[in-house]
Coordinates of C-alpha atoms and ligand atoms in Angstrom, one line a residue:
M159 CA -26.1 14.9 18.4
S160 CA -27.8 14.9 15.1
T161 CA -26.2 15.7 11.7
D162 CA -27.8 19.1 11.9
A163 CA -26.4 19.8 15.4
A164 CA -22.9 19.0 14.1
S165 CA -23.3 21.7 11.5
I166 CA -22.4 25.1 12.7
Q167 CA -24.1 28.0 11.0
G168 CA -25.0 25.7 8.1
Q169 CA -21.4 24.4 7.7
T170 CA -20.8 20.7 7.3
S171 CA -18.3 19.3 9.8
Y172 CA -16.0 16.8 8.2
V173 CA -13.8 14.6 10.4
I174 CA -11.1 12.6 8.7
I175 CA -9.5 9.8 10.8
G176 CA -6.0 9.0 9.5
G177 CA -2.8 10.6 8.5
G178 CA -1.8 8.9 5.3
L179 CA -2.3 9.9 1.7
T180 CA -6.0 9.0 1.7
A181 CA -6.5 11.7 4.4
A182 CA -4.6 14.3 2.5
R183 CA -6.4 13.6 -0.8
A184 CA -9.8 13.6 1.0
V185 CA -9.2 17.2 2.1
E186 CA -8.7 18.1 -1.6
G187 CA -11.8 16.2 -2.6
I188 CA -14.0 18.0 -0.1
R189 CA -12.6 21.4 -1.0
E190 CA -13.5 20.9 -4.7
S191 CA -17.1 21.5 -3.9
D192 CA -17.2 22.8 -0.3
A193 CA -15.1 25.8 0.4
D194 CA -16.6 26.5 3.8
G195 CA -17.1 23.2 5.6
R196 CA -15.1 22.6 8.8
I197 CA -12.5 19.9 8.3
T198 CA -10.7 18.2 11.1
V199 CA -7.9 15.6 10.4
I200 CA -7.1 13.3 13.3
A201 CA -3.8 11.6 12.8
A202 CA -2.1 9.2 15.3
E203 CA 1.4 10.0 14.0
Q204 CA 3.1 13.3 14.8
H205 CA 3.8 14.0 11.1
L206 CA 1.7 15.8 8.6
P207 CA -0.3 13.4 6.4
Y208 CA 2.3 11.6 4.2
E209 CA 2.7 8.9 1.5
R210 CA 4.7 5.8 2.1
P211 CA 6.3 4.5 -1.1
P212 CA 9.5 6.6 -0.8
L213 CA 10.1 5.0 2.6
S214 CA 11.4 1.9 1.0
K215 CA 12.9 3.7 -2.1
G216 CA 14.3 7.2 -2.4
V217 CA 14.2 8.1 1.4
M218 CA 15.6 4.7 2.4
L219 CA 18.3 5.0 -0.2
G220 CA 19.2 8.5 1.0
K221 CA 18.5 9.9 -2.5
D222 CA 15.4 11.8 -1.4
E223 CA 14.9 14.1 1.5
E224 CA 12.3 13.1 4.0
D225 CA 10.0 15.9 2.9
V226 CA 9.2 14.3 -0.5
V227 CA 6.6 12.2 1.4
F228 CA 4.4 15.1 2.3
P229 CA 1.8 15.9 -0.4
H230 CA 1.2 19.3 1.3
D231 CA 3.1 21.4 3.8
R232 CA 1.5 22.9 6.9
A233 CA 0.8 26.2 5.2
W234 CA -1.5 24.4 2.7
Y235 CA -3.6 23.0 5.5
D236 CA -3.8 26.4 7.1
E237 CA -4.9 27.9 3.7
Q238 CA -7.6 25.2 3.5
H239 CA -8.7 25.9 7.1
V240 CA -8.0 22.4 8.2
D241 CA -7.8 21.7 11.9
L242 CA -4.9 19.2 12.1
R243 CA -4.8 17.1 15.2
L244 CA -1.5 15.4 14.9
G245 CA -0.3 12.8 17.5
T246 CA -4.0 12.2 18.3
T247 CA -5.8 8.9 18.1
A248 CA -9.6 8.5 17.5
T249 CA -10.6 6.0 20.2
A250 CA -14.4 5.6 19.6
I251 CA -17.1 6.6 17.2
D252 CA -20.7 7.1 18.4
T253 CA -22.7 6.6 15.3
A254 CA -26.0 7.7 16.9
A255 CA -24.6 10.9 18.5
H256 CA -22.4 11.7 15.5
T257 CA -19.3 12.2 17.7
V258 CA -15.8 10.8 17.8
T259 CA -13.8 10.5 21.0
L260 CA -10.1 11.4 20.9
S261 CA -7.2 10.2 22.9
D262 CA -7.0 13.5 24.7
G263 CA -10.6 13.0 25.9
E264 CA -12.2 15.5 23.6
S265 CA -15.5 14.5 21.9
L266 CA -15.8 16.0 18.4
P267 CA -19.1 16.3 16.5
W268 CA -19.2 15.4 12.8
S269 CA -21.7 15.5 10.1
R270 CA -19.6 13.4 7.7
L271 CA -16.8 11.1 8.9
L272 CA -14.1 9.4 6.9
L273 CA -12.2 6.3 8.0
A274 CA -8.8 6.5 6.4
T275 CA -7.1 4.4 9.1
G276 CA -5.0 2.4 6.6
S277 CA -3.2 -0.7 7.5
S278 CA -1.1 -2.1 10.4
V279 CA 1.8 -4.5 10.0
R280 CA 1.4 -8.1 10.8
T281 CA 3.9 -9.1 13.4
L282 CA 5.9 -12.3 13.7
E283 CA 5.3 -13.9 17.1
V284 CA 8.3 -16.2 17.6
D285 CA 10.9 -16.5 20.4
G286 CA 13.2 -13.5 20.4
A287 CA 10.7 -11.3 18.6
D288 CA 11.3 -8.6 21.2
L289 CA 15.0 -8.3 20.6
Q290 CA 16.5 -5.0 19.5
D291 CA 17.3 -4.3 15.8
I292 CA 14.3 -6.2 14.5
F293 CA 12.4 -3.8 12.4
Y294 CA 9.1 -3.4 10.6
L295 CA 8.6 -0.8 7.9
R296 CA 5.4 1.1 7.9
T297 CA 6.1 4.6 9.2
L298 CA 8.5 7.5 8.5
D299 CA 10.0 6.8 12.0
D300 CA 10.5 3.1 11.1
C301 CA 12.2 4.3 7.9
E302 CA 14.6 6.6 9.7
A303 CA 15.5 4.0 12.3
L304 CA 16.1 1.2 9.8
K305 CA 18.0 3.4 7.4
A306 CA 20.5 4.2 10.2
R307 CA 21.1 0.4 10.5
L308 CA 21.9 -0.2 6.7
V309 CA 25.7 0.1 7.2
A310 CA 28.0 -1.3 4.5
G311 CA 29.2 -4.8 5.3
S312 CA 26.6 -5.5 8.0
D313 CA 24.4 -8.6 7.8
V314 CA 20.7 -7.9 7.1
V315 CA 18.2 -10.7 7.1
I316 CA 14.8 -9.9 5.6
V317 CA 11.8 -12.1 6.6
G318 CA 9.3 -12.2 3.7
A319 CA 9.8 -11.8 0.0
G320 CA 6.8 -9.5 -0.6
W321 CA 7.0 -6.0 -2.0
I322 CA 8.4 -4.5 1.2
G323 CA 10.9 -7.3 1.7
L324 CA 12.2 -7.0 -1.9
E325 CA 12.4 -3.2 -1.9
V326 CA 14.3 -3.2 1.4
A327 CA 16.6 -5.9 0.0
A328 CA 17.4 -3.7 -3.0
A329 CA 18.0 -0.6 -0.7
A330 CA 20.1 -2.6 1.7
R331 CA 22.2 -4.0 -1.2
E332 CA 22.7 -0.4 -2.5
H333 CA 23.9 0.6 0.9
G334 CA 26.5 -2.3 0.7
C335 CA 24.9 -4.7 3.2
E336 CA 25.0 -8.5 3.0
V337 CA 21.4 -9.5 2.4
T338 CA 19.6 -12.8 3.0
V339 CA 15.8 -13.1 2.4
V340 CA 13.9 -15.9 4.2
E341 CA 10.7 -16.9 2.5
P342 CA 8.5 -19.9 3.2
Q343 CA 7.3 -20.1 -0.4
D344 CA 9.3 -21.2 -3.4
A345 CA 9.6 -17.7 -5.0
P346 CA 9.1 -14.0 -4.2
L347 CA 5.6 -12.6 -4.5
Q348 CA 4.3 -16.0 -5.4
G349 CA 0.7 -15.3 -4.3
V350 CA 0.7 -12.1 -6.5
V351 CA 2.6 -12.9 -9.7
G352 CA 2.9 -16.7 -9.7
P353 CA 6.1 -18.8 -9.8
E354 CA 7.3 -17.8 -13.2
V355 CA 7.3 -14.0 -12.8
G356 CA 8.3 -14.6 -9.1
G357 CA 11.4 -16.4 -10.4
W358 CA 12.3 -13.3 -12.5
F359 CA 12.3 -11.3 -9.3
A360 CA 14.5 -13.9 -7.6
D361 CA 17.0 -13.7 -10.5
L362 CA 17.0 -9.9 -10.4
H363 CA 17.9 -9.9 -6.8
R364 CA 20.4 -12.7 -7.0
S365 CA 22.1 -10.8 -9.8
H366 CA 22.6 -8.0 -7.3
G367 CA 24.0 -10.3 -4.6
V368 CA 20.9 -11.2 -2.5
E369 CA 20.8 -14.7 -1.1
F370 CA 17.4 -16.4 -0.8
R371 CA 16.3 -19.1 1.6
F372 CA 13.1 -20.3 0.0
G373 CA 10.9 -22.9 1.6
E374 CA 12.1 -21.8 5.0
G375 CA 10.3 -20.0 7.8
V376 CA 11.6 -18.4 10.9
E377 CA 11.7 -20.6 14.0
R378 CA 13.2 -18.0 16.4
F379 CA 15.6 -15.1 16.7
T380 CA 18.8 -15.3 18.8
G381 CA 20.3 -12.4 20.7
N382 CA 23.4 -11.3 22.5
A383 CA 24.0 -10.2 26.0
D384 CA 22.9 -6.7 25.1
H385 CA 19.5 -8.1 24.0
K386 CA 20.3 -7.3 20.4
V387 CA 19.4 -9.7 17.6
D388 CA 22.4 -11.7 16.3
G389 CA 20.8 -14.5 14.4
V390 CA 17.7 -16.0 12.7
V391 CA 17.0 -19.7 13.1
T392 CA 15.1 -21.0 10.2
S393 CA 12.8 -24.0 9.9
A394 CA 15.6 -25.9 8.2
G395 CA 17.6 -25.6 11.5
D396 CA 20.1 -23.2 10.1
T397 CA 21.2 -20.0 11.9
I398 CA 21.8 -17.0 9.7
R399 CA 24.0 -14.3 11.2
A400 CA 22.1 -11.0 11.5
D401 CA 23.0 -7.5 12.6
T402 CA 19.6 -6.2 11.5
V403 CA 16.4 -8.1 10.8
V404 CA 13.5 -6.6 8.7
V405 CA 10.2 -8.4 9.0
G406 CA 7.8 -7.8 6.0
V407 CA 5.1 -10.5 6.4
G408 CA 2.1 -8.4 5.4
I409 CA -0.4 -6.0 6.8
R410 CA -4.0 -6.0 7.9
P411 CA -6.6 -3.3 7.6
T412 CA -6.9 -1.1 10.7
T413 CA -10.6 -1.8 11.4
E414 CA -10.8 -1.8 15.2
L415 CA -12.6 1.5 15.4
A416 CA -15.1 0.6 12.7
E417 CA -15.8 -2.8 14.2
A418 CA -16.4 -1.3 17.7
A419 CA -18.8 1.2 16.1
G420 CA -20.8 -1.5 14.5
L421 CA -19.9 -0.9 10.8
T422 CA -19.9 -3.8 8.5
V423 CA -16.4 -5.1 8.3
D424 CA -15.3 -8.0 6.1
N425 CA -11.7 -7.9 5.1
G426 CA -11.8 -4.1 5.6
V427 CA -14.6 -1.7 6.0
V428 CA -17.2 -2.6 3.5
T429 CA -18.4 0.3 1.2
D430 CA -20.4 0.9 -1.9
A431 CA -19.0 2.4 -5.1
A432 CA -19.5 5.9 -3.6
L433 CA -17.3 4.8 -0.6
R434 CA -20.2 5.0 1.8
T435 CA -20.1 2.4 4.6
S436 CA -23.0 0.5 6.1
V437 CA -23.7 3.5 8.5
P438 CA -25.0 6.7 7.0
D439 CA -22.6 9.6 6.8
I440 CA -19.6 7.4 7.4
Y441 CA -17.2 6.8 4.6
A442 CA -14.1 4.7 4.2
A443 CA -11.2 4.8 1.6
G444 CA -7.7 3.7 1.1
D445 CA -6.1 0.6 2.5
V446 CA -8.9 0.1 5.0
A447 CA -11.8 0.1 2.6
N448 CA -13.3 -2.9 0.9
W449 CA -15.1 -1.1 -1.9
R450 CA -17.5 -2.2 -4.6
S451 CA -15.9 -2.3 -8.0
E452 CA -18.6 -2.0 -10.6
T453 CA -16.3 -2.9 -13.5
L454 CA -15.0 -6.0 -11.8
G455 CA -18.3 -6.9 -10.2
T456 CA -16.8 -7.7 -6.8
N457 CA -15.7 -6.0 -3.6
L458 CA -12.0 -5.1 -3.5
R459 CA -9.5 -4.1 -0.9
V460 CA -6.3 -2.7 -2.3
E461 CA -3.2 -1.9 -0.3
H462 CA -1.5 0.4 -2.8
W463 CA -0.7 4.0 -3.4
A464 CA -3.0 4.7 -6.3
N465 CA -6.0 3.5 -4.3
A466 CA -5.1 5.9 -1.4
N467 CA -4.5 8.7 -3.9
D468 CA -7.6 8.4 -6.0
G469 CA -9.8 6.8 -3.4
G470 CA -9.1 9.6 -0.9
T471 CA -10.1 12.2 -3.5
A472 CA -13.2 10.3 -4.4
A473 CA -14.2 9.9 -0.8
G474 CA -13.8 13.6 -0.2
K475 CA -16.0 14.4 -3.2
S476 CA -18.6 11.9 -2.1
M477 CA -18.7 13.3 1.4
A478 CA -19.2 16.8 0.1
G479 CA -22.2 15.7 -1.9
Q480 CA -20.8 15.0 -5.4
D481 CA -22.2 12.0 -7.3
V482 CA -19.2 9.6 -7.1
T483 CA -18.7 6.2 -8.6
Y484 CA -15.2 5.0 -7.6
D485 CA -14.3 2.5 -10.3
P486 CA -10.6 2.3 -11.0
I487 CA -8.7 -0.7 -12.2
P488 CA -6.4 -1.6 -9.3
F489 CA -2.8 -0.3 -10.0
F490 CA 0.5 -0.5 -8.2
F491 CA 4.1 0.2 -8.9
S492 CA 7.5 -0.8 -7.5
D493 CA 11.1 0.2 -8.1
Q494 CA 13.9 -2.3 -7.4
Y495 CA 17.5 -1.5 -8.6
D496 CA 17.1 -0.3 -12.2
A497 CA 13.8 -2.1 -12.7
G498 CA 10.7 0.0 -12.6
L499 CA 7.4 -1.8 -12.9
E500 CA 3.7 -1.1 -13.0
Y501 CA 0.9 -3.6 -12.5
S502 CA -2.8 -3.1 -13.4
G503 CA -5.7 -5.4 -12.9
Y504 CA -7.0 -7.9 -10.4
V505 CA -6.5 -11.7 -10.2
P506 CA -8.8 -13.2 -7.6
R507 CA -6.8 -15.1 -4.9
G508 CA -6.6 -18.8 -5.5
L509 CA -7.4 -18.4 -9.3
K510 CA -4.6 -20.2 -11.3
A511 CA -4.3 -17.6 -14.0
E512 CA -2.3 -18.4 -17.1
V513 CA 0.8 -16.2 -17.6
V514 CA 1.6 -14.9 -21.1
L515 CA 5.0 -13.1 -21.4
R516 CA 5.7 -10.4 -23.9
G517 CA 9.4 -9.8 -24.6
D518 CA 12.4 -11.5 -22.9
P519 CA 12.5 -11.2 -19.1
K520 CA 16.3 -11.6 -19.3
S521 CA 16.5 -8.2 -21.0
N522 CA 14.8 -6.6 -17.9
E523 CA 12.3 -5.0 -20.4
F524 CA 9.2 -7.2 -20.7
M525 CA 5.5 -7.5 -19.9
A526 CA 3.5 -10.2 -18.3
F527 CA -0.2 -10.8 -18.6
W528 CA -2.5 -12.9 -16.4
L529 CA -5.3 -14.6 -18.2
D530 CA -8.5 -16.4 -17.3
G531 CA -9.4 -18.3 -20.4
D532 CA -8.7 -15.8 -23.1
R533 CA -9.5 -12.7 -21.0
V534 CA -6.8 -10.5 -19.6
L535 CA -7.3 -10.1 -15.8
A536 CA -4.1 -8.1 -15.2
G537 CA -0.9 -7.0 -16.9
M538 CA 2.5 -5.7 -15.7
H539 CA 5.4 -4.1 -17.4
V540 CA 9.0 -3.9 -16.4
N541 CA 10.7 -0.9 -17.9
V542 CA 8.3 -0.8 -20.8
W543 CA 6.9 2.6 -20.0
D544 CA 3.6 4.3 -21.1
T545 CA 1.8 0.9 -21.4
V546 CA -0.5 1.2 -18.4
P547 CA -3.5 2.8 -20.3
A548 CA -3.4 -0.1 -22.9
I549 CA -3.2 -2.7 -20.1
E550 CA -6.1 -1.1 -18.3
Q551 CA -8.1 -1.1 -21.5
L552 CA -7.6 -4.8 -22.0
V553 CA -8.7 -5.5 -18.4
R554 CA -11.8 -3.2 -18.7
D555 CA -12.8 -4.5 -22.2
K556 CA -13.0 -8.2 -21.0
T557 CA -12.9 -9.1 -24.7
P558 CA -11.0 -12.3 -25.8
V559 CA -7.4 -11.8 -26.8
D560 CA -5.1 -13.8 -29.1
R561 CA -2.2 -15.2 -27.0
T562 CA 0.2 -15.2 -29.9
K563 CA -0.4 -11.5 -30.7
L564 CA -0.3 -10.6 -27.0
A565 CA 3.1 -12.3 -26.6
D566 CA 4.5 -10.5 -29.6
P567 CA 6.0 -7.1 -28.7
D568 CA 5.7 -6.0 -32.4
V569 CA 1.9 -6.2 -32.3
P570 CA 0.5 -3.1 -30.6
L571 CA -1.6 -3.9 -27.5
S572 CA -4.6 -2.2 -29.2
D573 CA -4.5 -5.0 -31.9
V574 CA -4.3 -8.2 -29.7
R575 CA -8.0 -9.0 -29.6
S576 CA -8.8 -12.3 -31.2
Ligands
LIG241 C1 7.3 1.3 2.9 C2 6.1 1.2 2.0 C3 6.3 1.3 0.7 C4 5.2 1.3 -0.2 N1 5.5 1.3 -1.5 C5 4.4 1.3 -2.4 C6 4.6 1.3 -3.8 O1 5.8 1.3 -4.3 N2 3.6 1.2 -4.6 C7 2.3 1.2 -4.1 O2 1.4 1.2 -4.9 N3 2.0 1.2 -2.8 C8 3.1 1.2 -1.9 N4 2.9 1.2 -0.5 C9 1.5 1.1 -0.1 C10 0.9 2.5 0.2 O3 1.8 3.3 0.8 C11 -0.4 2.3 1.0 O4 -1.4 1.7 0.1 C12 -0.9 3.7 1.5 O5 -0.1 4.1 2.4 C13 -2.3 3.6 2.0 O6 -2.7 4.9 2.5 P1 -3.8 5.2 3.6 O7 -3.8 6.6 3.8 O8 -5.0 4.5 3.2 O9 -3.3 4.4 4.9 P2 -1.9 4.6 5.7 O10 -0.8 5.1 4.9 O11 -1.7 3.3 6.4 O12 -2.3 5.8 6.8 C14 -3.2 5.5 7.8 C15 -2.8 6.5 8.9 O13 -3.9 6.5 9.8 C16 -3.4 6.6 11.1 N5 -4.4 6.0 12.0 C17 -4.9 4.7 12.1 N6 -5.8 4.6 13.0 C18 -6.0 5.8 13.6 C19 -6.8 6.3 14.6 N7 -7.7 5.6 15.3 N8 -6.7 7.6 14.9 C20 -5.9 8.4 14.2 N9 -5.1 8.0 13.2 C21 -5.1 6.7 12.9 C22 -2.2 5.7 11.1 O14 -1.3 6.0 12.1 C23 -1.6 6.1 9.7 O15 -0.7 7.2 9.9 C24 3.9 1.2 0.3 C25 3.7 1.1 1.7 C26 4.8 1.1 2.6 C27 4.6 1.0 4.1

């Protein structure tokens, strides 16, 4: 079927594959300039499209109701005339015929298609991995199941000291659990923030009673007669008692559909700055997209909320014919105990960036900058609010900065250029 055949009475048929924030925002982006186009959202989960950050924070803590995760309720989708296919998986894309096959066997025509398939968790394939009470945290259902296990006094072992592992550690401590984090590297988040700032995260968690086992991996899980996990055997040969295990060892972009359809895939679905893939009329955004950043002069794949939020909207606009250049500075946030942090910028993997601290980390109010030479690649604040625009400006400007001024909290960030 041609693009024209997929248009009914002159309407464009948009099909969005995915049920995360990217999908929700893409609907908004389309409707900005196309009030009449047919929009179908195909979402594998049974839930309305939702955002995930609260799953390891407010919802996990029991402070927020589950419905905070939904950017829109069902009535909104009805008002926008969106055909929501929840609990339905897209199983194949025919790029020549402009159709997508669904898990219920239906074949849907499209004139513009968005891949918003997000990420899938990496799993730990060791002995005992199939025992009960070993959790991953990606979905609302995962969150509800895990939350029920965070009972005061129980032993929770977290595998991986990345963002998910640390946020779950904080939530589990707030529920009164005994928490041990097993991490093969020497500090939390070492690949993202380096050992110095990673050490600050370790101290934050230790001060709340978390125990770390750095430099140790997981050899296997042990279980009891009921096939429930009861221990984690580490590479040091120790067994840590566990009532519940949470594995947070990273995610990978969900690219199977795109690969099978012949799209260019290289660490995600490759797109240009308008979020167009290598196949005409197919777009990608959010976690799954590896998009062209014009400011940074490289392709980027970002596994964070802001990229789903803004990238979804940008993709919707682009699909509806607006002239889009998606060019944000990558941004993410995290909340752990009473530490709120925001990070902006991009440090290429493997680059040994110099870290400049501004303020005293022990005060839990400080900033950190990552420099290549005298250029700021990225900056993060902990509880120093309203600094993101200034950090982003430094990253965008690419102008040399004076380290002494940058490190001095009394010098405004607008005056740190050398
Ligand atoms: C617990 C948790 C906490 C987080 N906290 C933060 C945070 O504090 N700050 C931050 O910046 N980021 C955070 N993130 C990351 C952020 O949530 C992601 O970047 C964001 O969810 C990406 O949105 P997305 O729509 O691109 O993909 P996803 O949210 O992964 O959604 C993709 C959806 O598509 C569906 N799907 C996949 N394939 C198909 C198919 N073939 N057919 C139909 N449906 C399909 C999936 O089932 C899924 O529901 C967190 C993530 C998690 C899991």
